Short mmCIF file of C-alpha atoms in Angstrom, two decimals:
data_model
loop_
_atom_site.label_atom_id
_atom_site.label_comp_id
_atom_site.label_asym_id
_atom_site.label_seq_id
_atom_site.Cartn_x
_atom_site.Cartn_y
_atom_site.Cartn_z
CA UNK D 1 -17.60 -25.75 50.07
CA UNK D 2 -14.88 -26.88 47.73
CA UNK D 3 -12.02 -24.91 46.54
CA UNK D 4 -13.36 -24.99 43.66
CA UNK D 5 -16.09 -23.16 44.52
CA UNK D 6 -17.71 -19.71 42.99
CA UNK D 7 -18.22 -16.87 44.24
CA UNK D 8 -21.98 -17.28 42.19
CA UNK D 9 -22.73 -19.43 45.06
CA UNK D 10 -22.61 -16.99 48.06
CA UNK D 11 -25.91 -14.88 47.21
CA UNK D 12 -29.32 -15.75 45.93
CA UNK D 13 -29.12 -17.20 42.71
CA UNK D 14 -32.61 -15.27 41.42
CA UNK D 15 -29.85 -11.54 42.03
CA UNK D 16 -26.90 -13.55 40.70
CA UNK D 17 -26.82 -12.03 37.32
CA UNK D 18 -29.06 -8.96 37.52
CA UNK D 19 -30.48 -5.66 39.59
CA UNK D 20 -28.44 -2.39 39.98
CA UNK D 21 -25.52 -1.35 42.64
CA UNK D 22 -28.14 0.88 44.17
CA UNK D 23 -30.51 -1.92 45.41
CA UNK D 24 -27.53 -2.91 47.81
CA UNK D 25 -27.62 -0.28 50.38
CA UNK D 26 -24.79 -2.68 52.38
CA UNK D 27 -22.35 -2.58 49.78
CA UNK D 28 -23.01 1.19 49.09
CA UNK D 29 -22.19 1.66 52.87
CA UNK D 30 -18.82 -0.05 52.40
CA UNK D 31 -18.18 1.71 49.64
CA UNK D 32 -18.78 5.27 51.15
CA UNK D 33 -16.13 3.91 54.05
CA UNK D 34 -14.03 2.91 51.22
CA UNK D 35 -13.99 6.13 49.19
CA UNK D 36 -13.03 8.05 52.68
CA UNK D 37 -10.10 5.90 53.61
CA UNK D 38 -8.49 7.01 49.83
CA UNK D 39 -8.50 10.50 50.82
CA UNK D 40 -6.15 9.60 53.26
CA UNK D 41 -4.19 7.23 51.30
CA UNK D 42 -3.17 10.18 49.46
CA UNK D 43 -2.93 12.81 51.29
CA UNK D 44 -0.68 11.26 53.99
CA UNK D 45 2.46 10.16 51.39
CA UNK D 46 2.05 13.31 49.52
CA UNK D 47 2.33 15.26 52.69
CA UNK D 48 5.63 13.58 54.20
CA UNK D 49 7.04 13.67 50.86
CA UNK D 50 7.07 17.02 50.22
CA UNK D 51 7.56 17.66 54.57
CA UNK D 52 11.51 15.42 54.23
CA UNK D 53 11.87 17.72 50.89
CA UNK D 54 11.46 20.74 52.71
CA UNK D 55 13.75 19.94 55.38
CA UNK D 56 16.32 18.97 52.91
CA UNK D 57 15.89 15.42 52.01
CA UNK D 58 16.44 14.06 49.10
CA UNK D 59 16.11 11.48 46.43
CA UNK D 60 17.14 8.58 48.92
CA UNK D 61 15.11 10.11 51.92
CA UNK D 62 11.95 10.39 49.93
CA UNK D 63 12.30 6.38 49.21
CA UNK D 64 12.67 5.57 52.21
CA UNK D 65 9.49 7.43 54.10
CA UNK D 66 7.46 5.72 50.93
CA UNK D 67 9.76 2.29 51.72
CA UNK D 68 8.40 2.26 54.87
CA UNK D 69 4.41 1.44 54.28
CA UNK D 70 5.99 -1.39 51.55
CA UNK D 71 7.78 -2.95 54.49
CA UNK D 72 4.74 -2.71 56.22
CA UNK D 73 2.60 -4.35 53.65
CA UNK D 74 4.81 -6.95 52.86
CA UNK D 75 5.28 -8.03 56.82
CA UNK D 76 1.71 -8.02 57.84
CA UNK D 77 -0.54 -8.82 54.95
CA UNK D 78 -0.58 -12.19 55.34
CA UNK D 79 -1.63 -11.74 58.77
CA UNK D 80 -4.26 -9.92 57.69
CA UNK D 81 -5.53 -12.00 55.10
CA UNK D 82 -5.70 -14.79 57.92
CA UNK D 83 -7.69 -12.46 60.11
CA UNK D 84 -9.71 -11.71 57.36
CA UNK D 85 -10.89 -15.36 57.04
CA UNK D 86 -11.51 -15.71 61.00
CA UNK D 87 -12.83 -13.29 62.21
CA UNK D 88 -16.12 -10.71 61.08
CA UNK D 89 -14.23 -8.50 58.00
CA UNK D 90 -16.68 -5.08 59.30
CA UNK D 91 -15.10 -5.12 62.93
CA UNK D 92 -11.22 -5.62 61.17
CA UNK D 93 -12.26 -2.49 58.90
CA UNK D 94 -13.27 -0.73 61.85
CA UNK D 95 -10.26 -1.04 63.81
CA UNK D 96 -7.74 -0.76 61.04
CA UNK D 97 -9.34 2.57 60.09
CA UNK D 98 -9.42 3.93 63.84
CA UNK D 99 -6.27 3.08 64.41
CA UNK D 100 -4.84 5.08 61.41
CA UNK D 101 -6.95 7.89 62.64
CA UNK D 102 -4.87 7.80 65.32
CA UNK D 103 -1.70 7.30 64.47
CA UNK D 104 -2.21 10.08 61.90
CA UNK D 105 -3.80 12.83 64.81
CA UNK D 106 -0.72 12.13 67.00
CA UNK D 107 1.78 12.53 64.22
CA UNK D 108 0.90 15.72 63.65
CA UNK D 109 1.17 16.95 66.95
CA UNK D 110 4.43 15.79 67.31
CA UNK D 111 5.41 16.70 63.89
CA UNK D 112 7.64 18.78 64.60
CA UNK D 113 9.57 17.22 67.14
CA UNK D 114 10.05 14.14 65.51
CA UNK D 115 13.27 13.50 63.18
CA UNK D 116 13.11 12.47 59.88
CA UNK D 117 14.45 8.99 60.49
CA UNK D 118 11.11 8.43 62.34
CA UNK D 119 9.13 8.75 59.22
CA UNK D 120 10.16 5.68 58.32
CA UNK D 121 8.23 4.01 60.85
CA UNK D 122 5.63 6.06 60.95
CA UNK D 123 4.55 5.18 57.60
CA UNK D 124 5.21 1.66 58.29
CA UNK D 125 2.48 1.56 61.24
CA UNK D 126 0.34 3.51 59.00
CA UNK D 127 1.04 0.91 56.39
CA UNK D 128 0.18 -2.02 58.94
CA UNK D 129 -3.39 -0.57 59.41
CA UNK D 130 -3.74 -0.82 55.55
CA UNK D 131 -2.28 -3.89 55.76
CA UNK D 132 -5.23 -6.21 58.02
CA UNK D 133 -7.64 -3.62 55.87
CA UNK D 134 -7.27 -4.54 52.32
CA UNK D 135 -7.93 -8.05 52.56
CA UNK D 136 -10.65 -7.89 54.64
CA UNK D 137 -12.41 -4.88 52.44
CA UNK D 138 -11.97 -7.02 49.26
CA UNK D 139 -13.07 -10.55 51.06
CA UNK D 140 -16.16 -9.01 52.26
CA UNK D 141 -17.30 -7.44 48.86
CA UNK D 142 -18.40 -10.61 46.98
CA UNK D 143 -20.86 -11.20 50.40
CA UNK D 144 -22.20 -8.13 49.34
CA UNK D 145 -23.33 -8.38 46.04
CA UNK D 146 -24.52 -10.75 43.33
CA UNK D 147 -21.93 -12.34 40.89
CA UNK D 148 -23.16 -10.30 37.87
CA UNK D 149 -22.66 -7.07 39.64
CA UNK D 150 -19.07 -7.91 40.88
CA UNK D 151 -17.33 -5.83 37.99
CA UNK D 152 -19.56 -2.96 38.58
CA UNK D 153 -19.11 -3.35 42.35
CA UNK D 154 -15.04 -3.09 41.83
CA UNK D 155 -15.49 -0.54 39.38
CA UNK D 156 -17.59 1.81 41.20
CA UNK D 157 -14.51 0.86 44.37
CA UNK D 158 -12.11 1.99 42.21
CA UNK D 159 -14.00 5.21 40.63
CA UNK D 160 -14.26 6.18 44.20
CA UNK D 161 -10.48 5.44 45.30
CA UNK D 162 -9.28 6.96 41.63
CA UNK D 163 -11.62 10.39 42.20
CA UNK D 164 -9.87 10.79 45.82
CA UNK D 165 -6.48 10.17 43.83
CA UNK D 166 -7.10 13.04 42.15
CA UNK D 167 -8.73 15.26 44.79
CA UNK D 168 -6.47 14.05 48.08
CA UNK D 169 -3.31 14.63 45.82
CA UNK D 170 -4.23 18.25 45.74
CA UNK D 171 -5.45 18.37 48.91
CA UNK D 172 -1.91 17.14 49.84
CA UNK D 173 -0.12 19.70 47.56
CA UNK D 174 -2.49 22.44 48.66
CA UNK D 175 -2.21 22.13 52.42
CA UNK D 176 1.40 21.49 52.84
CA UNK D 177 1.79 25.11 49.78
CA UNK D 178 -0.42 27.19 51.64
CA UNK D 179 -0.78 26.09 55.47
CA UNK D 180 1.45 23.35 56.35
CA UNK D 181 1.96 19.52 56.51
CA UNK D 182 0.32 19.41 60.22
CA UNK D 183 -3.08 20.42 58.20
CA UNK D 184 -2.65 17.59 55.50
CA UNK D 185 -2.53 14.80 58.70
CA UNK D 186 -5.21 16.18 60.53
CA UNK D 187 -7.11 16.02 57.16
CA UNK D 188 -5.89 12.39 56.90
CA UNK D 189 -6.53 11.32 60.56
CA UNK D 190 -10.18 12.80 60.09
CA UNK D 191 -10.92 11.37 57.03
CA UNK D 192 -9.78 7.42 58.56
CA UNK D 193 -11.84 8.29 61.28
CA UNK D 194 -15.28 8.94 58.88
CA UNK D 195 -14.54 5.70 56.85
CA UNK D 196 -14.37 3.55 60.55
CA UNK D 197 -18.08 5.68 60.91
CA UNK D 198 -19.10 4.67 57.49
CA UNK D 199 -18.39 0.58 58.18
CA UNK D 200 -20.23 0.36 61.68
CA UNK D 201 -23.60 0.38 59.36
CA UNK D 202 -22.52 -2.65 57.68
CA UNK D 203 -24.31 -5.17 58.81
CA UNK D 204 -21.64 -8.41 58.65
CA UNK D 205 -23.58 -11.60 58.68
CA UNK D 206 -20.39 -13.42 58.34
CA UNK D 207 -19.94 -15.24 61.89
CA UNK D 208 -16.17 -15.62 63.05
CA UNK D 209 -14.69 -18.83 61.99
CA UNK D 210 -12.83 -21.14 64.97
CA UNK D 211 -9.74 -21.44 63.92
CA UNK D 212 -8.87 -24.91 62.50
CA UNK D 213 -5.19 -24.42 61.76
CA UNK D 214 -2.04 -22.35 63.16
CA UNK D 215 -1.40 -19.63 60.88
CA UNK D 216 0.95 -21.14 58.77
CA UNK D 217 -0.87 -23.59 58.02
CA UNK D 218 -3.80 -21.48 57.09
CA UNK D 219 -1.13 -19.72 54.70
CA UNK D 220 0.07 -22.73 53.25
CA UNK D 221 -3.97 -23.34 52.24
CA UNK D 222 -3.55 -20.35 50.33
CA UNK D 223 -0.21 -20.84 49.02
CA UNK D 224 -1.94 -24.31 47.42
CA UNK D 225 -4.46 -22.55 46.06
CA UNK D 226 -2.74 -20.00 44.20
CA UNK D 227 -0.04 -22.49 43.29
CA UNK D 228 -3.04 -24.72 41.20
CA UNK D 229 -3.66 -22.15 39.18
CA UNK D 230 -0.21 -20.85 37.34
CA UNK D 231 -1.84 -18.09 35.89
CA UNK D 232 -2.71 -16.22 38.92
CA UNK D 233 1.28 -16.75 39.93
CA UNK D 234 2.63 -15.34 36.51
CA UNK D 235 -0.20 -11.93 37.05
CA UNK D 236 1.36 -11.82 40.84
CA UNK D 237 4.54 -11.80 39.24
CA UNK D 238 4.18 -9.25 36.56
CA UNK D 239 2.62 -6.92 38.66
CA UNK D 240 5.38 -7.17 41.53
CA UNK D 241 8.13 -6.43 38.61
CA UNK D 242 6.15 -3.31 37.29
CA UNK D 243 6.09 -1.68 41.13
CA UNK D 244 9.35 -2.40 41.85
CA UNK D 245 10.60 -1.09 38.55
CA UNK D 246 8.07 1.55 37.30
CA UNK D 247 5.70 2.80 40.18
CA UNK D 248 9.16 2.67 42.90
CA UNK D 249 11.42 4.77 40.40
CA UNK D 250 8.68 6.87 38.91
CA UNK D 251 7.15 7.60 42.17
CA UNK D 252 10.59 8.66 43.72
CA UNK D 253 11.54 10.29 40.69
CA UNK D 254 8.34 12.66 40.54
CA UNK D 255 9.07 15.35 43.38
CA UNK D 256 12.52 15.43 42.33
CA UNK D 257 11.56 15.94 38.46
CA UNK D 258 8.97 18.78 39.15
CA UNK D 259 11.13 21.23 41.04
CA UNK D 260 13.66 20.63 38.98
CA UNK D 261 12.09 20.89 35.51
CA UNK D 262 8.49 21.96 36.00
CA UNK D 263 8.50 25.16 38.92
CA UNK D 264 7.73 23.71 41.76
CA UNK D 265 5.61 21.41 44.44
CA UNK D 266 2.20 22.12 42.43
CA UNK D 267 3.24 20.46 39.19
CA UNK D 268 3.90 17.25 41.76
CA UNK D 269 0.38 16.69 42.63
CA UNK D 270 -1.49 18.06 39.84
CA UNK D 271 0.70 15.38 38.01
CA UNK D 272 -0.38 12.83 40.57
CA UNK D 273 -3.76 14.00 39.95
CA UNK D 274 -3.86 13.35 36.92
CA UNK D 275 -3.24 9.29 37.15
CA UNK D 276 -6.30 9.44 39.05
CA UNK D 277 -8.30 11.09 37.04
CA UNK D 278 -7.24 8.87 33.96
CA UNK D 279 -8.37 6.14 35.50
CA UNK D 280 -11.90 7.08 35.88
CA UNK D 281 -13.15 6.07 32.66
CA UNK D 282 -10.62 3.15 32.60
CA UNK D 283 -13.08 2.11 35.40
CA UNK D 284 -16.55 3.04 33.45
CA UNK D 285 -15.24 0.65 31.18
CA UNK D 286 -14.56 -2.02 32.95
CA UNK D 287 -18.01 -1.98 34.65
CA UNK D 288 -19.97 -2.21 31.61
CA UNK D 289 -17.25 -3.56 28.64
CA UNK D 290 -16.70 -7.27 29.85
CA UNK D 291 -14.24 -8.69 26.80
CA UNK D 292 -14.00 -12.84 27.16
CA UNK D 293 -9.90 -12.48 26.88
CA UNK D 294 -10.35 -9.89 30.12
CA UNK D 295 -6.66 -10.91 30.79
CA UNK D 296 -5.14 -10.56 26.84
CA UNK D 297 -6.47 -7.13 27.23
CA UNK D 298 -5.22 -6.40 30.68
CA UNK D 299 -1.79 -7.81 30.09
CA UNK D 300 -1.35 -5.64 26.68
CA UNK D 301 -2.86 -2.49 28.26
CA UNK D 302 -0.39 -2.46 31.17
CA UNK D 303 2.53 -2.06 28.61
CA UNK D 304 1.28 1.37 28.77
CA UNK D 305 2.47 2.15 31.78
CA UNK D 306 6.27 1.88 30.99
CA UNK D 307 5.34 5.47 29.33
CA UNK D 308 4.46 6.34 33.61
CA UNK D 309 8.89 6.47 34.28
CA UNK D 310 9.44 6.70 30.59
CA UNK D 311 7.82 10.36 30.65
CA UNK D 312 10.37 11.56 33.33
CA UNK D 313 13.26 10.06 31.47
CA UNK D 314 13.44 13.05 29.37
CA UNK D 315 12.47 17.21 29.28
CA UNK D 316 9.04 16.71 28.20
CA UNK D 317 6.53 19.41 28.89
CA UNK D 318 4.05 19.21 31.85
CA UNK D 319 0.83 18.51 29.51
CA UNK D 320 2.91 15.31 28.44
CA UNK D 321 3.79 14.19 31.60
CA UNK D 322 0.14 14.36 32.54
CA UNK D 323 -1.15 12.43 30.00
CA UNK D 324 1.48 9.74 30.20
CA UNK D 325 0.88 9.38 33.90
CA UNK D 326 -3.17 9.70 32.68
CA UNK D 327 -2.81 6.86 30.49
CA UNK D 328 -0.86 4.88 33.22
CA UNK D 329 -4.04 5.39 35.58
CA UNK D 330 -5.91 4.41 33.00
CA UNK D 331 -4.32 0.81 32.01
CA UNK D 332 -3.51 0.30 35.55
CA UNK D 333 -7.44 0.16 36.71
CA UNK D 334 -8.73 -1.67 33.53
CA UNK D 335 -6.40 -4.45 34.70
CA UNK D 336 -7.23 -4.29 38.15
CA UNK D 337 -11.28 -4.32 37.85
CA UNK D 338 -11.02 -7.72 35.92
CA UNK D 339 -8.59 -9.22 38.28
CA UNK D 340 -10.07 -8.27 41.35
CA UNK D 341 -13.39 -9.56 39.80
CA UNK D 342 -11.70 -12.92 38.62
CA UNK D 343 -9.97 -13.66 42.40
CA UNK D 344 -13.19 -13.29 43.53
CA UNK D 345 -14.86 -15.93 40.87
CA UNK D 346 -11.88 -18.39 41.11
CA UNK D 347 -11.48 -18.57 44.72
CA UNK D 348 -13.78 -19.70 47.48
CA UNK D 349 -14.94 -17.39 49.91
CA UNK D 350 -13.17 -19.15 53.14
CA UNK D 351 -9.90 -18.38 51.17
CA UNK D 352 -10.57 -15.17 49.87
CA UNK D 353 -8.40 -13.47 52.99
CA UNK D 354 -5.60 -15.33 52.40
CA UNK D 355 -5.50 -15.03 48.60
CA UNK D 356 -5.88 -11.39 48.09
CA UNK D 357 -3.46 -11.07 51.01
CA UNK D 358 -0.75 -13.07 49.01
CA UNK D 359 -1.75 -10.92 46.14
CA UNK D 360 -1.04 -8.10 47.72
CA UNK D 361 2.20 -9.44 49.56
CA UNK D 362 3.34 -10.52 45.85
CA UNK D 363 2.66 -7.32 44.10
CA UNK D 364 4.57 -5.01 47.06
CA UNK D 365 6.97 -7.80 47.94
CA UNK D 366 9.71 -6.10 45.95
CA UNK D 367 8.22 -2.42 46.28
CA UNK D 368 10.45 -1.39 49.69
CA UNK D 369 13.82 -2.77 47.80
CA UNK D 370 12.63 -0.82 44.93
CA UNK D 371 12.59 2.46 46.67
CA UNK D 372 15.16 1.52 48.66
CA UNK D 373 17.47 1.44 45.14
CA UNK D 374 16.37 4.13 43.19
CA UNK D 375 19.10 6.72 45.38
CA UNK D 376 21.70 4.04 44.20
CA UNK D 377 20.72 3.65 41.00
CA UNK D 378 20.55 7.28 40.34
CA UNK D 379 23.75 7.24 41.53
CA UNK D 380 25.25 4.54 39.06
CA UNK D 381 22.63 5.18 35.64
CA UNK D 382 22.14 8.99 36.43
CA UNK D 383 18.21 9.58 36.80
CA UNK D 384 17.76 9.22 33.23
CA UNK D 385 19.02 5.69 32.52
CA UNK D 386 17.42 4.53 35.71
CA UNK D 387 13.89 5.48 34.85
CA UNK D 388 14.47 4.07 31.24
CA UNK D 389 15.52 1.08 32.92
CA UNK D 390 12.29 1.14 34.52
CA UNK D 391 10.17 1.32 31.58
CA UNK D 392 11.57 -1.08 30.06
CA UNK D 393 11.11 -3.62 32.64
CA UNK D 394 7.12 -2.88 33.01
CA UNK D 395 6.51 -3.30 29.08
CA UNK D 396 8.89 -6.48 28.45
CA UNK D 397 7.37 -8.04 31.66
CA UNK D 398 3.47 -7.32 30.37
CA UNK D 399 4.31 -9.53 26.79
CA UNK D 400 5.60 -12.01 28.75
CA UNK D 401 3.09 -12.91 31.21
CA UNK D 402 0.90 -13.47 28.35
CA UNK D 403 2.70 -16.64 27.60
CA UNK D 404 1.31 -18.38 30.45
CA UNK D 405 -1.38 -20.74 29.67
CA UNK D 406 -5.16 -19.20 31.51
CA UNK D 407 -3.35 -15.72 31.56
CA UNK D 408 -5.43 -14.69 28.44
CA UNK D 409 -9.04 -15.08 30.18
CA UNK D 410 -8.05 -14.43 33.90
CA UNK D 411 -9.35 -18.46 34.61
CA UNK D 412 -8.57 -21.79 34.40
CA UNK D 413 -8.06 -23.55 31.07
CA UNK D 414 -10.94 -25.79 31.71
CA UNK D 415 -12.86 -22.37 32.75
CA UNK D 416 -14.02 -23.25 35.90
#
């Protein structure tokens, strides 16, 4: 198989452009395991957040529990995507989701006991789990389905990762309000725990590859790759600049902002609830509306999410916030159906690892500096000017990726 190689070529060419999600129990299986593990994606954050708050942390304490699963990310995702091309993708999903179970059940035992310059680290080992997961999970989708069902297949991903946005959020808010953060992990840890269950039915005909080069040089296979193809960089780029200087501030910001101008700890997840559910029919969309200029349409959409700081910057009411951060859900997974879907077309499968792993390590590269700064910055531009600042960068970053030649269709020039 050449690099140049489709994904149309990895199922039955009869499927390739037809049938319906449902006739692929596998895929439906992943999914399910999938839609659990994004409970716990949100409820874990949302829970330490608000724990360093209540034990009087603030702006620069926050950043650095959420710096922590960046660092993570960035250190260990290109291991992962290396894994991810060796060895069966089910088993890595099975042991990256125990192993946050884990993690998760003893941290709330010790909770209490624990200081909050652990929590740091804590999320960072989480983060390493989600690390050698995400490659694998997105590798092993196109083995899964047919290439005309790929957008659906990512959208219906997404729907179920964007409905537990909105649901774990609360469930976040609602434990730590009402019973405590111990609660919110168990939650978490349980929920890891049914999405390892949910994987061991997936039956993985992918044998383990021998490995054929050291692990640098496998990386440097998929630095090549990516490097052909200078539209792929410029997206990697973009998005890095819009986490680092939208979702890092914003996301920071957000706790801070709703005590402060909106009552209290509810108005923090039922805002963070509301990205979620803005991006569900972002991602109804995208399965079904399939525009030739996938990436003009991306790019431009993601100026909208500026408006996700920009709504902070200033006293607006809590409807307004919501639908800003809505409308930032809502860009944010119309963009990220068609790219997923594109990596998966433009990239052969025996590099799939790798390159969604250096996607992943380019987009949060940035992200743990990000956080990292925003105490600083407050310090120097007052919150204000800092999540201004912030907007501006995600909007004047979104034209300008458009520039770059392929950007507009999410393929080569030659559209191969």
């Amino acid at each position: 198989m050449t690099e140049d190689t489709t994904a149309a070529g990895r199922v039955d060419e009869d499927t390739a452009s037809g049938g319906k999600l449902r006739d692929h129990p596998q895929f439906l299986r992943l999914w399910a395991g999938q839609a659990s593990g994004a409970v716990g994606d949100q409820v874990f954050p949302v829970a330490l957040s608000l724990y360093v708050l209540h034990e009087g942390g603030g702006a620069a304490q926050v950043g650095l529990v959420l710096a922590g699963r960046g660092v993570a990310l960035v250190v260990c995702l290109l291991a992962g995507g290396v894994i991810a091309d060796r060895l069966r993708r089910t088993r890595i999903l099975i042991a990256a989701d125990g192993f946050r179970s884990v993690v998760l059940l003893v941290t709330a035992v010790l909770l209490t006991w624990l200081p909050l310059g652990v929590l740091p680290l804590i999320t960072a080992v989480v983060g390493a789990g989600e690390a050698l997961s995400r490659p694998a999970s997105r590798s092993l989708l196109p083995n899964l389905l047919p290439d005309g069902l790929l957008e659906r297949g990512n959208a219906l991903v997404s729907a179920a990762q964007r409905g537990a946005a909105v649901g774990g959020a609360l469930v976040g808010v609602t434990a730590v309000t009402l019973i405590g953060v111990r609660p919110a992990l168990l939650v978490t840890s349980a929920v890891f725990a049914l999405a390892a269950f949910c994987v061991l039915r997936v039956s993985d005909s992918r044998p383990s590859a021998a490995a054929r080069a050291s692990v640098l040089g496998e990386v440097a296979a998929g630095l090549r790759a990516i490097r052909r193809r200078p539209w792929v960089m410029a997206v990697m780029g973009t998005v890095c600049l819009h986490l680092f200087a939208g979702s890092a501030t914003a996301l920071t910001l957000l706790p801070i902002v709703a005590r402060r101008d909106f009552g209290g700890d509810v108005a923090y997840g039922v805002v963070l609830a509301a990205m979620g559910a803005g991006a569900l029919p972002a991602i109804a969309l995208a399965g079904r509306w399939q525009p030739r200029a996938r990436g003009a349409v991306s790019m431009l959409a993601l100026t909208g999410y500026a408006l996700v700081p920009l709504s902070l910057a200033a006293p607006f009411p809590l409807p307004a916030v919501m639908l800003c951060f809505a409308l930032g859900g809502f860009v944010v997974e119309l963009y990220f159906v068609y790219w997923i879907s594109a990596l998966q077309r433009a990239f052969p499968d025996a590099l799939l690892g790798k390159v969604f792993a250096l996607d992943q390590l380019g987009a949060y590269a940035l992200l743990p500096v990000g956080f990292a700064l925003v105490g600083p910055m407050v310090s120097w531009l007052g919150m204000t000017g800092t999540l201004v600042a912030g907007g501006a960068v995600v909007a004047a970053s979104s034209l300008l990726c458009l520039a770059v030649p392929g950007v507009a269709r999410f393929e080569d020039r030659a559209g191969s």
